Amino acid sequence: MRRWQGSTPPGPTSRAATPGSNETTRAGRRRRGRIGTQSVIMGENEESTVAFPSEYIRHYNANSGDSGTTTTRDRSSGLDQSGVFMSASALDPDAALPLYHQLADTLRRRILSGEYPVDSTLPSEPQLMATFSVSRVTARQAVGVLVSEGLVIRGSGRGTRVLPAAAAQVGQHFNGSLSELMQETKRSGVKDVRIERHAPLEERVRSALGLNVGHVVRVSRTRHLDGQIFAYSVDHLPEKFGNLIDEETLERDSLMTILVESGIELASARQSIRADIADPEIAARLDLPQGAPVLTVSRVIFGPNAKPIDYVESYYRGDRYTYTVNLSLDNEGTDSLYKGLA
């Protein structure tokens, strides 16, 4: 059973507001700002430009709870058959991304993180409708996305089950905000952390960080899910940030989280993605044969005034990782498209 503070629960066209937040009802003004921006260049490399929401930069974890509501339920109510409660605040009716995509992303993250294990049953359409205040069409479309991706299968009389193939995949579903990336990083385990506090300044690192001389702090580690390695990452930072990090903290938190909590303001990031093959070092760290396919992601994180703070190279096993980008047209782009079709 769901219980709400106040006399009237939020209906399908309104949402409860957190005091001091930018949340309003749909009938009022829209939420301030959009969750990032994005441009994509299709070709040999895919390049995305993203921006942090300003509220997240300063208080990225201040509103991690639900949106000013109190929700309780019995296990007997069966709103979530896996025992995982999914807050309706995870969906934003005012966002550019359709609700069914948002719901699919939420369910997908639960599956890939193991919170919905293999052979478990997803909540039924009525349960999704009640939990997220969405229509049956939206719930059905969201599950349909997961079916098309091979993560779940619908069964007559058995509900929608998580398929074994989902256990071997780790996914990143990019919506234009690094806040989501930080949350994804927290869901995986980190091992083999190594810190070089006086590493040589290689040419590609010098160019990315805009440094002329000196050394950098080099941080490498592997990422694991369900005991299986799926990524190897190497960060390069100016030496002045070296005193902010240590091996123990990096095994618990992402480097971006540590920087933010240390008072370092992060403004935006630029990343490129390419298909590659594993050299001897990468193959050894990813437990792959040399020459095996990997996905290489290079990212520069900027502070205010576009000053580079971190340059990271991440290598992902091609057999255990998927990368999804959600794209949408803004109003200006939609108007231009319609004019071109007229």
Tab-separated table of C-alpha atoms in Angstrom:
chain	number	residue	atom	x	y	z
A	1	MET	CA	0.000	0.000	0.000
A	2	ARG	CA	1.320	3.459	-0.897
A	3	ARG	CA	0.855	6.292	1.577
A	4	TRP	CA	1.496	9.937	0.781
A	5	GLN	CA	2.065	12.903	3.043
A	6	GLY	CA	-0.698	15.474	2.732
A	7	SER	CA	-4.350	15.040	2.010
A	8	THR	CA	-4.156	14.257	-1.696
A	9	PRO	CA	-1.697	11.933	-3.440
A	10	PRO	CA	-0.092	13.202	-6.635
A	11	GLY	CA	-2.124	12.181	-9.645
A	12	PRO	CA	-0.950	11.386	-13.150
A	13	THR	CA	-0.647	15.086	-14.040
A	14	SER	CA	1.159	16.317	-10.937
A	15	ARG	CA	4.117	15.451	-8.785
A	16	ALA	CA	4.926	16.130	-5.160
A	17	ALA	CA	7.479	18.892	-4.703
A	18	THR	CA	10.434	18.771	-2.375
A	19	PRO	CA	10.783	21.993	-0.334
A	20	GLY	CA	13.560	24.090	-1.829
A	21	SER	CA	13.775	22.039	-4.998
A	22	ASN	CA	12.937	22.937	-8.588
A	23	GLU	CA	10.157	20.340	-8.755
A	24	THR	CA	6.702	21.714	-9.635
A	25	THR	CA	3.433	20.289	-10.899
A	26	ARG	CA	3.067	19.815	-14.613
A	27	ALA	CA	0.437	22.568	-14.586
A	28	GLY	CA	3.053	24.989	-13.201
A	29	ARG	CA	6.343	25.987	-14.698
A	30	ARG	CA	8.674	23.364	-16.080
A	31	ARG	CA	11.692	22.266	-14.112
A	32	ARG	CA	14.592	24.650	-14.478
A	33	GLY	CA	17.107	23.430	-17.019
A	34	ARG	CA	17.444	20.186	-18.920
A	35	ILE	CA	19.598	17.311	-17.813
A	36	GLY	CA	22.548	18.081	-20.014
A	37	THR	CA	23.030	18.581	-23.710
A	38	GLN	CA	24.440	16.289	-26.316
A	39	SER	CA	25.754	16.263	-29.872
A	40	VAL	CA	26.736	13.158	-31.787
A	41	ILE	CA	28.950	12.837	-34.851
A	42	MET	CA	28.406	9.558	-36.640
A	43	GLY	CA	31.343	7.955	-38.366
A	44	GLU	CA	34.439	6.041	-37.321
A	45	ASN	CA	34.274	7.621	-33.892
A	46	GLU	CA	31.213	8.712	-31.955
A	47	GLU	CA	31.648	11.913	-29.985
A	48	SER	CA	29.291	13.211	-27.315
A	49	THR	CA	29.327	16.534	-25.512
A	50	VAL	CA	27.644	16.587	-22.124
A	51	ALA	CA	26.995	19.095	-19.360
A	52	PHE	CA	26.414	18.679	-15.635
A	53	PRO	CA	23.201	20.105	-14.179
A	54	SER	CA	24.320	23.019	-11.966
A	55	GLU	CA	22.286	21.739	-9.020
A	56	TYR	CA	24.035	18.377	-9.275
A	57	ILE	CA	27.501	19.923	-9.296
A	58	ARG	CA	26.921	21.505	-5.906
A	59	HIS	CA	24.572	19.019	-4.282
A	60	TYR	CA	24.794	15.883	-6.383
A	61	ASN	CA	23.680	13.609	-3.589
A	62	ALA	CA	21.575	15.973	-1.486
A	63	ASN	CA	18.270	14.791	-2.978
A	64	SER	CA	18.925	11.105	-3.399
A	65	GLY	CA	15.694	10.177	-1.597
A	66	ASP	CA	12.154	10.378	-2.922
A	67	SER	CA	10.575	13.705	-3.871
A	68	GLY	CA	9.169	14.819	-0.543
A	69	THR	CA	6.887	11.826	-0.170
A	70	THR	CA	6.729	8.930	2.227
A	71	THR	CA	6.020	5.586	0.621
A	72	THR	CA	5.375	2.306	2.404
A	73	ARG	CA	4.182	-1.056	1.195
A	74	ASP	CA	3.721	-4.616	2.346
A	75	ARG	CA	5.584	-7.444	0.701
A	76	SER	CA	2.115	-8.923	0.198
A	77	SER	CA	1.162	-6.053	-2.102
A	78	GLY	CA	3.559	-7.444	-4.707
A	79	LEU	CA	4.369	-4.077	-6.273
A	80	ASP	CA	7.867	-5.371	-6.957
A	81	GLN	CA	8.155	-9.125	-7.157
A	82	SER	CA	11.941	-9.090	-6.716
A	83	GLY	CA	11.656	-7.216	-3.424
A	84	VAL	CA	13.235	-4.079	-4.923
A	85	PHE	CA	11.190	-0.915	-4.487
A	86	MET	CA	11.428	1.495	-7.425
A	87	SER	CA	10.400	5.051	-6.597
A	88	ALA	CA	8.068	6.803	-9.002
A	89	SER	CA	10.322	9.855	-8.633
A	90	ALA	CA	12.711	8.105	-11.039
A	91	LEU	CA	10.503	9.279	-13.925
A	92	ASP	CA	10.199	12.900	-15.034
A	93	PRO	CA	7.065	13.688	-17.076
A	94	ASP	CA	8.610	17.005	-18.171
A	95	ALA	CA	11.816	15.499	-19.569
A	96	ALA	CA	12.490	15.362	-23.299
A	97	LEU	CA	12.981	11.586	-23.070
A	98	PRO	CA	9.615	9.763	-23.366
A	99	LEU	CA	8.274	8.146	-20.211
A	100	TYR	CA	8.474	4.651	-21.650
A	101	HIS	CA	12.190	5.159	-22.371
A	102	GLN	CA	12.738	6.418	-18.828
A	103	LEU	CA	10.916	3.409	-17.404
A	104	ALA	CA	12.846	1.026	-19.669
A	105	ASP	CA	16.120	2.614	-18.511
A	106	THR	CA	15.134	2.161	-14.862
A	107	LEU	CA	14.196	-1.491	-15.333
A	108	ARG	CA	17.294	-2.139	-17.444
A	109	ARG	CA	19.578	-0.780	-14.732
A	110	ARG	CA	17.914	-3.066	-12.191
A	111	ILE	CA	18.483	-6.053	-14.471
A	112	LEU	CA	22.097	-5.279	-15.340
A	113	SER	CA	22.995	-4.589	-11.712
A	114	GLY	CA	21.597	-7.973	-10.667
A	115	GLU	CA	18.767	-6.550	-8.586
A	116	TYR	CA	16.450	-8.438	-10.941
A	117	PRO	CA	18.373	-11.736	-11.212
A	118	VAL	CA	18.144	-14.234	-14.027
A	119	ASP	CA	14.790	-16.075	-14.128
A	120	SER	CA	13.160	-13.550	-11.797
A	121	THR	CA	9.864	-12.003	-12.874
A	122	LEU	CA	9.466	-8.317	-13.591
A	123	PRO	CA	6.516	-6.447	-12.060
A	124	SER	CA	3.353	-6.851	-14.104
A	125	GLU	CA	1.930	-4.019	-16.189
A	126	PRO	CA	-0.645	-3.081	-13.496
A	127	GLN	CA	2.129	-3.053	-10.886
A	128	LEU	CA	4.314	-0.796	-13.043
A	129	MET	CA	1.329	1.469	-13.643
A	130	ALA	CA	0.706	1.794	-9.901
A	131	THR	CA	4.355	2.230	-8.931
A	132	PHE	CA	5.272	4.811	-11.573
A	133	SER	CA	1.886	6.444	-12.242
A	134	VAL	CA	2.072	5.618	-15.948
A	135	SER	CA	-0.461	4.300	-18.429
A	136	ARG	CA	-0.701	0.692	-19.528
A	137	VAL	CA	0.601	1.687	-22.968
A	138	THR	CA	3.715	3.240	-21.398
A	139	ALA	CA	4.351	0.175	-19.227
A	140	ARG	CA	3.899	-2.153	-22.208
A	141	GLN	CA	6.217	-0.085	-24.432
A	142	ALA	CA	8.918	-0.032	-21.741
A	143	VAL	CA	8.885	-3.797	-21.356
A	144	GLY	CA	8.834	-4.124	-25.145
A	145	VAL	CA	12.133	-2.243	-25.335
A	146	LEU	CA	13.727	-4.762	-22.965
A	147	VAL	CA	12.274	-7.656	-24.975
A	148	SER	CA	13.800	-6.247	-28.179
A	149	GLU	CA	17.186	-6.006	-26.430
A	150	GLY	CA	17.067	-9.660	-25.423
A	151	LEU	CA	17.062	-8.912	-21.694
A	152	VAL	CA	13.620	-10.348	-20.907
A	153	ILE	CA	10.982	-12.585	-22.447
A	154	ARG	CA	7.221	-12.488	-22.090
A	155	GLY	CA	5.614	-15.794	-21.174
A	156	SER	CA	1.962	-16.764	-21.208
A	157	GLY	CA	0.852	-17.126	-17.602
A	158	ARG	CA	4.407	-16.754	-16.282
A	159	GLY	CA	4.926	-13.025	-16.551
A	160	THR	CA	8.038	-11.375	-17.984
A	161	ARG	CA	11.255	-13.197	-17.041
A	162	VAL	CA	14.870	-12.003	-17.038
A	163	LEU	CA	16.927	-13.999	-19.546
A	164	PRO	CA	20.358	-15.552	-18.806
A	165	ALA	CA	21.965	-13.361	-21.487
A	166	ALA	CA	21.336	-10.335	-19.264
A	167	ALA	CA	23.735	-11.632	-16.611
A	168	ALA	CA	26.689	-11.476	-19.010
A	169	GLN	CA	26.078	-7.882	-20.063
A	170	VAL	CA	27.006	-4.653	-18.381
A	171	GLY	CA	25.339	-1.592	-19.837
A	172	GLN	CA	25.756	2.145	-19.889
A	173	HIS	CA	22.722	4.076	-21.094
A	174	PHE	CA	23.686	7.638	-21.769
A	175	ASN	CA	21.139	10.435	-21.464
A	176	GLY	CA	23.498	13.429	-21.669
A	177	SER	CA	24.389	13.795	-17.971
A	178	LEU	CA	27.466	12.590	-16.125
A	179	SER	CA	25.436	12.358	-12.940
A	180	GLU	CA	23.991	9.173	-14.436
A	181	LEU	CA	27.504	7.973	-15.258
A	182	MET	CA	28.549	8.482	-11.636
A	183	GLN	CA	25.610	6.413	-10.432
A	184	GLU	CA	26.416	3.646	-12.928
A	185	THR	CA	30.019	3.573	-11.665
A	186	LYS	CA	28.835	3.079	-8.094
A	187	ARG	CA	26.955	-0.079	-9.088
A	188	SER	CA	30.123	-1.953	-10.070
A	189	GLY	CA	32.990	-3.145	-7.907
A	190	VAL	CA	36.506	-1.730	-8.238
A	191	LYS	CA	39.694	-3.764	-7.794
A	192	ASP	CA	43.438	-3.564	-8.476
A	193	VAL	CA	43.682	0.175	-7.774
A	194	ARG	CA	47.120	1.589	-8.572
A	195	ILE	CA	48.203	5.206	-8.102
A	196	GLU	CA	51.341	6.716	-9.645
A	197	ARG	CA	51.779	10.186	-8.166
A	198	HIS	CA	54.671	11.231	-10.418
A	199	ALA	CA	53.852	9.601	-13.774
A	200	PRO	CA	55.480	10.866	-16.983
A	201	LEU	CA	53.485	13.277	-19.142
A	202	GLU	CA	52.732	11.437	-22.389
A	203	GLU	CA	51.909	13.434	-25.506
A	204	ARG	CA	48.212	12.522	-25.745
A	205	VAL	CA	47.754	13.293	-22.041
A	206	ARG	CA	49.604	16.598	-22.380
A	207	SER	CA	47.329	17.594	-25.235
A	208	ALA	CA	44.129	16.544	-23.437
A	209	LEU	CA	44.964	18.329	-20.169
A	210	GLY	CA	46.575	21.369	-21.774
A	211	LEU	CA	49.822	20.900	-19.838
A	212	ASN	CA	53.220	21.903	-21.169
A	213	VAL	CA	55.664	20.357	-18.697
A	214	GLY	CA	55.690	18.358	-15.507
A	215	HIS	CA	54.145	15.087	-14.406
A	216	VAL	CA	50.649	13.773	-13.720
A	217	VAL	CA	48.893	11.534	-11.228
A	218	ARG	CA	47.999	8.256	-12.966
A	219	VAL	CA	45.172	6.189	-11.474
A	220	SER	CA	44.331	2.752	-12.878
A	221	ARG	CA	41.818	0.140	-11.725
A	222	THR	CA	39.555	-2.614	-13.006
A	223	ARG	CA	35.773	-2.743	-12.658
A	224	HIS	CA	33.809	-5.902	-11.912
A	225	LEU	CA	30.214	-7.089	-11.769
A	226	ASP	CA	29.151	-10.422	-10.308
A	227	GLY	CA	32.809	-11.368	-9.963
A	228	GLN	CA	33.584	-10.792	-13.649
A	229	ILE	CA	35.866	-8.074	-14.946
A	230	PHE	CA	34.388	-5.890	-17.672
A	231	ALA	CA	36.449	-2.663	-17.735
A	232	TYR	CA	39.924	-1.243	-17.174
A	233	SER	CA	40.233	2.519	-16.632
A	234	VAL	CA	43.207	4.879	-16.424
A	235	ASP	CA	42.776	8.472	-15.217
A	236	HIS	CA	45.352	11.256	-15.557
A	237	LEU	CA	45.146	14.336	-13.334
A	238	PRO	CA	47.380	17.353	-12.664
A	239	GLU	CA	49.721	16.667	-9.742
A	240	LYS	CA	47.948	19.165	-7.472
A	241	PHE	CA	45.016	16.747	-7.133
A	242	GLY	CA	47.170	13.863	-5.949
A	243	ASN	CA	46.581	14.509	-2.248
A	244	LEU	CA	42.809	14.079	-2.688
A	245	ILE	CA	42.873	10.381	-3.572
A	246	ASP	CA	44.013	7.097	-2.069
A	247	GLU	CA	43.546	3.440	-2.938
A	248	GLU	CA	41.002	2.689	-0.213
A	249	THR	CA	38.689	5.562	-1.179
A	250	LEU	CA	38.872	4.674	-4.872
A	251	GLU	CA	37.696	1.146	-4.121
A	252	ARG	CA	34.551	2.647	-2.618
A	253	ASP	CA	33.766	5.771	-4.678
A	254	SER	CA	34.265	6.918	-8.249
A	255	LEU	CA	37.003	9.450	-8.927
A	256	MET	CA	34.401	12.018	-10.018
A	257	THR	CA	32.563	11.572	-6.731
A	258	ILE	CA	35.791	12.099	-4.780
A	259	LEU	CA	36.570	15.286	-6.704
A	260	VAL	CA	33.084	16.714	-6.141
A	261	GLU	CA	33.140	15.856	-2.436
A	262	SER	CA	36.540	17.557	-2.186
A	263	GLY	CA	35.054	20.810	-3.450
A	264	ILE	CA	36.267	20.570	-7.052
A	265	GLU	CA	33.627	22.049	-9.359
A	266	LEU	CA	32.947	20.020	-12.492
A	267	ALA	CA	31.213	21.760	-15.369
A	268	SER	CA	31.184	19.526	-18.464
A	269	ALA	CA	32.875	16.657	-20.260
A	270	ARG	CA	33.760	15.591	-23.794
A	271	GLN	CA	34.211	11.979	-24.760
A	272	SER	CA	34.952	9.925	-27.843
A	273	ILE	CA	34.267	6.248	-28.438
A	274	ARG	CA	35.996	3.889	-30.822
A	275	ALA	CA	36.350	0.196	-31.531
A	276	ASP	CA	39.859	-1.077	-30.810
A	277	ILE	CA	41.916	-4.189	-30.142
A	278	ALA	CA	43.587	-5.071	-26.863
A	279	ASP	CA	47.332	-4.458	-26.643
A	280	PRO	CA	49.386	-6.620	-24.232
A	281	GLU	CA	48.759	-4.395	-21.169
A	282	ILE	CA	45.013	-4.015	-21.763
A	283	ALA	CA	44.618	-7.714	-22.585
A	284	ALA	CA	46.327	-8.670	-19.320
A	285	ARG	CA	44.181	-6.336	-17.204
A	286	LEU	CA	40.927	-7.438	-18.890
A	287	ASP	CA	41.824	-11.147	-18.898
A	288	LEU	CA	41.585	-11.266	-22.696
A	289	PRO	CA	43.809	-12.672	-25.437
A	290	GLN	CA	45.961	-10.054	-27.125
A	291	GLY	CA	44.159	-8.556	-30.129
A	292	ALA	CA	40.666	-9.211	-28.740
A	293	PRO	CA	38.046	-6.520	-29.517
A	294	VAL	CA	37.487	-3.792	-26.923
A	295	LEU	CA	35.487	-0.590	-26.752
A	296	THR	CA	37.712	2.379	-25.916
A	297	VAL	CA	36.176	5.483	-24.318
A	298	SER	CA	38.332	8.606	-23.941
A	299	ARG	CA	36.907	11.398	-21.770
A	300	VAL	CA	38.098	14.847	-20.710
A	301	ILE	CA	36.317	16.377	-17.711
A	302	PHE	CA	36.347	20.161	-17.477
A	303	GLY	CA	35.950	22.587	-14.610
A	304	PRO	CA	34.769	26.196	-14.866
A	305	ASN	CA	36.083	28.166	-17.852
A	306	ALA	CA	36.661	24.890	-19.747
A	307	LYS	CA	39.787	24.082	-17.732
A	308	PRO	CA	40.659	20.343	-18.026
A	309	ILE	CA	40.682	18.468	-14.720
A	310	ASP	CA	40.792	14.779	-15.627
A	311	TYR	CA	41.609	12.740	-18.724
A	312	VAL	CA	40.446	9.136	-18.553
A	313	GLU	CA	40.819	6.232	-20.949
A	314	SER	CA	38.508	3.275	-20.302
A	315	TYR	CA	38.653	-0.080	-22.062
A	316	TYR	CA	35.607	-2.368	-22.062
A	317	ARG	CA	35.366	-6.030	-22.971
A	318	GLY	CA	33.299	-6.331	-26.122
A	319	ASP	CA	31.611	-9.519	-24.897
A	320	ARG	CA	30.421	-8.034	-21.592
A	321	TYR	CA	29.519	-4.442	-22.264
A	322	THR	CA	26.942	-2.464	-24.222
A	323	TYR	CA	26.712	1.293	-24.693
A	324	THR	CA	23.395	2.972	-25.497
A	325	VAL	CA	22.832	6.651	-26.307
A	326	ASN	CA	19.328	8.121	-26.156
A	327	LEU	CA	18.898	10.920	-28.697
A	328	SER	CA	16.058	13.400	-29.047
A	329	LEU	CA	15.246	16.500	-31.070
A	330	ASP	CA	14.775	19.729	-29.154
A	331	ASN	CA	11.984	22.103	-30.167
A	332	GLU	CA	14.216	24.060	-32.538
A	333	GLY	CA	15.454	20.894	-34.200
A	334	THR	CA	11.918	19.563	-34.536
A	335	ASP	CA	10.731	22.795	-36.150
A	336	SER	CA	13.612	22.657	-38.633
A	337	LEU	CA	12.818	19.036	-39.456
A	338	TYR	CA	9.170	19.807	-40.138
A	339	LYS	CA	10.114	22.775	-42.348
A	340	GLY	CA	12.447	20.544	-44.320
A	341	LEU	CA	9.658	18.033	-44.887
A	342	ALA	CA	7.100	20.669	-45.881
